[in-house]
């Protein structure tokens, strides 16, 4: 029977991130993965032909670019462990049936020029919206990479300011109504809605509108990236990080049960019967629907709420093609450089919405809802010299009710559905022809579930649906929203079903912060040990800018601005502190006599003396 400080069940990227921080802190860490390779949804494999490297699930890394894990290179992934990103100047494109294209460039001016060809009014609306989105981003982004507040507390906080109430409105509304309020052109509406629908959400689903607010700011602030060599290069860098600190990642190792004793997680039992002890804690990539299967001692009401969490209303079917040469597009060459590209069967908003409605009912739509592209155009390391590849994604129901395939299993007809999508792609790609295709593989929603049975339930790559009631500290439920499991101490959750959601966020950082806190460790000290890597175009040198602000700035563990105090005034027998939190949200706090006395008590004589000399000390911007 072996023993470690930390044992992690599942080597998805979130679990690996959490484990890496613990390993960096000096803990003896073991990560266990049931598959023969780590990564979960962040994996790049030779699926068809040797030399052709396909992303199994995630391909585009968007939200992780704001994570201090990368921006401050806290784990050394960029500077020490080989992770490199490619940033296309064309993050997003939508090609319509007439081969006209709408582009979202990293450059806002170029984007607005493109939009203005369709609607000058919409182009100006978009420009103003991006400015607002970028301002809101400063409020929102820091909270994506640390434990969230309970949903009720978040709502109460947002409801105190105009900016917060705007965020709250977007969080509770649907994307369609918000886009209809702002824009006049169907093409521009489709372009923006298809982008946020990549989160596996219907455009008119209430409680999903935040994507409309945030995505423009994210694209024009951080860009859209892919690791050079494939999505799995992030996983490889995380594994190297863990191993460099003495940790271990073991594949072909399936966990059957979380061991508990006295209401505390103590280790795991493997499917072959081996028991591995965890002295400090266990990290579990355990979907809320299967907590009962893996963990004993959880109160029944907690389990029932977990099992009621809602999944996405549809899934995806993926097509992986190995090509003799790069894909060539009818529209123009720029399409090939789009990191995210939608191939539309219609330029009518009503028709697109009807297709989403049919999809939710389990139908295979005649008008395909497809996206895809040749990732080797921007990254030649993915294929042999001179060759190409095509990665196609089609929205598809997990349970097919369509009369053509009703009562048949996906395994029986997925090639037929793959042919339908191929016919659609050929309307946009000149050479996606039999003489250029070497091999292909089709991955159905059922295959996705098989690939990650404890995470991608019913083919939901993002764990659970991104609805408002399953957000922040209520993701996936109020009970499980703080990465812990009631009734079982020292068991911590990591995965796409936790805050902030599905996709590549590096969200295991928040799990690690929670663990550091409860294990009595200093997360900030560990995170601060990493240097900034100037080779990363998204490392933002904010420290100098922050120190030049008038007033007092309070920073978080990764040097991010948490609060900017602009004024401290006396009002009667109280001090009133005024400023902004996270850069834009107005904040006002009061300090009364009792609180002041309590603060002085916390400081003590030693810290009071230090406080008196602090203004004389050298600052970070000196």
Coordinates of C-alpha atoms in Angstrom, one line a residue, residues 347-579:
X347 CA -28.0 33.7 -43.7
X348 CA -31.5 33.9 -42.1
X349 CA -31.6 34.2 -38.3
X350 CA -35.1 32.6 -38.2
X351 CA -33.9 29.6 -40.1
X352 CA -30.8 29.2 -37.8
X353 CA -33.0 29.4 -34.7
X354 CA -35.4 26.8 -36.2
X355 CA -32.4 24.5 -36.7
X356 CA -31.4 24.9 -33.0
X357 CA -35.0 24.1 -32.0
X358 CA -34.9 20.9 -34.1
X359 CA -31.6 20.0 -32.6
X360 CA -33.0 20.2 -29.0
X361 CA -35.8 17.8 -30.1
X362 CA -33.3 15.2 -31.2
X363 CA -33.5 15.8 -35.0
X364 CA -30.7 15.7 -37.5
X365 CA -31.1 19.0 -39.2
X366 CA -31.0 19.3 -43.0
X367 CA -29.3 22.7 -42.6
X368 CA -26.1 21.7 -40.9
X369 CA -24.8 23.6 -37.8
X370 CA -21.1 23.1 -38.6
X371 CA -17.8 24.6 -37.8
X372 CA -14.2 23.6 -38.6
X373 CA -11.0 24.3 -40.3
X374 CA -7.5 23.1 -41.2
X375 CA -5.4 23.7 -38.1
X376 CA -2.2 22.9 -39.9
X377 CA -2.4 26.1 -42.0
X378 CA -1.3 28.0 -39.0
X379 CA 0.7 25.3 -37.3
X380 CA 2.9 23.1 -39.6
X381 CA 3.9 20.9 -36.8
X382 CA 0.6 19.1 -36.8
X383 CA 1.1 17.2 -40.1
X384 CA 3.8 15.8 -42.4
X385 CA 5.5 18.3 -44.7
X386 CA 3.2 19.6 -47.4
X387 CA 0.1 17.8 -46.0
X388 CA -3.1 19.2 -44.4
X389 CA -5.9 18.2 -42.0
X390 CA -9.5 19.1 -41.4
X391 CA -11.2 19.2 -38.0
X392 CA -15.0 19.4 -38.4
X393 CA -17.6 20.0 -35.7
X394 CA -21.3 19.5 -36.1
X395 CA -23.9 20.1 -33.4
X396 CA -25.8 16.9 -32.8
X397 CA -28.3 15.4 -30.3
X398 CA -27.2 12.7 -27.9
X399 CA -30.5 11.0 -28.2
X400 CA -31.6 10.9 -31.9
X401 CA -35.4 11.0 -32.4
X402 CA -35.2 11.6 -36.1
X403 CA -37.4 9.1 -37.9
X404 CA -34.6 8.2 -40.2
X405 CA -32.5 6.8 -37.4
X406 CA -34.9 6.5 -34.5
X407 CA -34.3 3.4 -32.3
X408 CA -30.9 2.9 -33.8
X409 CA -27.6 3.4 -31.9
X410 CA -25.1 6.2 -32.8
X411 CA -22.6 3.4 -33.5
X412 CA -24.7 2.2 -36.4
X413 CA -25.3 5.4 -38.2
X414 CA -22.5 7.9 -37.3
X415 CA -20.8 7.4 -40.6
X416 CA -24.0 8.3 -42.4
X417 CA -24.2 11.5 -40.4
X418 CA -20.5 12.1 -41.1
X419 CA -21.3 11.9 -44.8
X420 CA -24.0 14.6 -44.4
X421 CA -21.6 16.9 -42.7
X422 CA -18.9 16.1 -45.4
X423 CA -21.4 17.1 -48.1
X424 CA -21.9 20.4 -46.3
X425 CA -18.2 21.1 -45.8
X426 CA -17.6 20.5 -49.5
X427 CA -19.8 23.6 -50.3
X428 CA -17.0 25.7 -48.6
X429 CA -13.8 23.7 -49.1
X430 CA -12.6 23.1 -52.6
X431 CA -10.4 20.1 -52.1
X432 CA -12.2 18.1 -49.3
X433 CA -12.5 15.5 -52.0
X434 CA -11.9 11.7 -52.1
X435 CA -8.6 12.2 -54.0
X436 CA -7.3 14.5 -51.2
X437 CA -8.6 12.6 -48.2
X438 CA -6.3 9.9 -46.8
X439 CA -8.4 8.9 -43.8
X440 CA -11.1 10.1 -41.5
X441 CA -12.7 9.2 -38.2
X442 CA -16.1 10.2 -36.8
X443 CA -16.7 10.8 -33.1
X444 CA -20.3 10.7 -31.9
X445 CA -21.8 12.2 -28.7
X446 CA -21.8 8.7 -27.3
X447 CA -18.1 8.3 -28.1
X448 CA -17.4 11.5 -26.2
X449 CA -19.2 10.1 -23.2
X450 CA -17.2 6.8 -23.5
X451 CA -14.0 8.9 -23.7
X452 CA -14.7 10.7 -20.4
X453 CA -17.5 8.8 -18.6
X454 CA -17.0 10.7 -15.3
X455 CA -17.1 14.1 -17.0
X456 CA -18.7 14.3 -20.4
X457 CA -22.1 12.9 -19.4
X458 CA -24.4 12.5 -22.4
X459 CA -21.7 14.1 -24.6
X460 CA -21.7 17.4 -22.7
X461 CA -18.1 18.4 -23.1
X462 CA -18.6 21.3 -20.6
X463 CA -19.7 19.1 -17.7
X464 CA -23.1 20.8 -17.0
X465 CA -25.0 23.4 -18.9
X466 CA -23.9 27.1 -18.5
X467 CA -27.2 28.3 -17.0
X468 CA -27.4 31.1 -14.5
X469 CA -28.7 28.9 -11.7
X470 CA -25.6 26.7 -12.3
X471 CA -23.0 29.5 -12.2
X472 CA -20.5 31.0 -9.8
X473 CA -20.8 29.4 -6.3
X474 CA -23.8 27.4 -7.5
X475 CA -21.9 25.5 -10.2
X476 CA -22.7 22.6 -10.3
X477 CA -24.8 23.1 -7.1
X478 CA -24.7 25.3 -4.0
X479 CA -23.5 22.3 -2.0
X480 CA -20.6 21.5 -4.4
X481 CA -19.8 25.0 -5.6
X482 CA -16.8 25.6 -3.3
X483 CA -14.9 22.5 -4.7
X484 CA -15.6 20.6 -1.6
X485 CA -18.1 17.8 -0.8
X486 CA -20.3 18.0 2.3
X487 CA -19.8 15.1 4.7
X488 CA -16.3 14.3 3.3
X489 CA -13.5 16.6 4.4
X490 CA -10.3 16.9 2.4
X491 CA -12.0 15.8 -0.9
X492 CA -11.7 18.6 -3.5
X493 CA -13.4 18.7 -6.9
X494 CA -11.9 19.7 -10.2
X495 CA -13.4 19.6 -13.7
X496 CA -15.5 21.5 -16.3
X497 CA -18.6 21.0 -14.1
X498 CA -17.1 23.4 -11.5
X499 CA -16.8 27.2 -11.6
X500 CA -16.1 28.9 -14.0
X501 CA -17.3 26.3 -16.5
X502 CA -16.4 24.2 -19.5
X503 CA -13.6 25.0 -21.9
X504 CA -9.9 25.5 -21.2
X505 CA -9.7 27.9 -18.3
X506 CA -7.0 26.3 -16.2
X507 CA -9.7 26.3 -13.6
X508 CA -7.8 23.9 -11.4
X509 CA -6.1 27.0 -10.0
X510 CA -9.2 27.8 -8.0
X511 CA -9.3 24.3 -6.6
X512 CA -5.7 24.7 -5.6
X513 CA -6.4 28.0 -3.9
X514 CA -9.2 26.3 -1.9
X515 CA -6.9 23.5 -0.9
X516 CA -4.0 25.8 0.1
X517 CA -6.4 27.7 2.3
X518 CA -7.7 24.6 4.1
X519 CA -4.3 23.0 4.4
X520 CA -2.9 26.2 6.0
X521 CA -0.6 27.0 3.1
X522 CA 0.3 30.3 1.4
X523 CA -0.9 30.1 -2.3
X524 CA 0.4 33.6 -3.0
X525 CA 3.9 32.7 -2.0
X526 CA 4.0 29.7 -4.2
X527 CA 2.4 31.5 -7.2
X528 CA 4.8 34.4 -6.8
X529 CA 7.8 32.2 -7.3
X530 CA 7.3 32.2 -11.1
X531 CA 8.6 34.9 -13.3
X532 CA 6.8 36.6 -16.1
X533 CA 7.8 35.2 -19.6
X534 CA 8.3 38.0 -22.1
X535 CA 8.0 35.5 -24.9
X536 CA 4.3 35.2 -24.2
X537 CA 2.5 37.9 -26.1
X538 CA -0.3 37.9 -23.5
X539 CA 1.9 38.5 -20.4
X540 CA 0.5 41.9 -19.4
X541 CA 3.0 44.1 -17.5
X542 CA 0.3 45.6 -15.3
X543 CA 2.4 46.2 -12.3
X544 CA 3.9 49.4 -13.5
X545 CA 0.6 50.7 -14.7
X546 CA -1.0 50.0 -11.4
X547 CA 1.6 51.8 -9.3
X548 CA 1.2 55.0 -11.4
X549 CA -2.5 55.3 -10.4
X550 CA -3.4 58.1 -8.0
X551 CA -4.6 56.5 -4.7
X552 CA -4.0 53.2 -2.9
X553 CA -4.0 49.9 -4.8
X554 CA -4.6 46.5 -3.2
X555 CA -3.4 43.6 -5.2
X556 CA -4.1 39.8 -5.2
X557 CA -1.7 36.9 -5.0
X558 CA -0.9 37.2 -8.8
X559 CA -0.4 41.0 -8.7
X560 CA -3.8 41.5 -10.1
X561 CA -5.6 44.7 -9.0
X562 CA -8.4 43.9 -6.6
X563 CA -9.2 47.3 -5.3
X564 CA -8.3 50.9 -6.1
X565 CA -8.9 53.2 -3.2
X566 CA -9.4 56.8 -4.5
X567 CA -10.4 58.6 -1.4
X568 CA -10.7 58.1 2.4
X569 CA -12.9 60.7 4.1
X570 CA -14.2 61.3 7.6
X571 CA -17.9 61.2 7.9
X572 CA -19.0 61.8 11.5
X573 CA -17.3 59.1 13.6
X574 CA -16.5 56.9 10.7
X575 CA -14.0 56.6 7.9
X576 CA -15.6 56.2 4.4
X577 CA -13.3 54.5 1.9
X578 CA -14.3 55.1 -1.8
X579 CA -12.8 53.6 -4.9

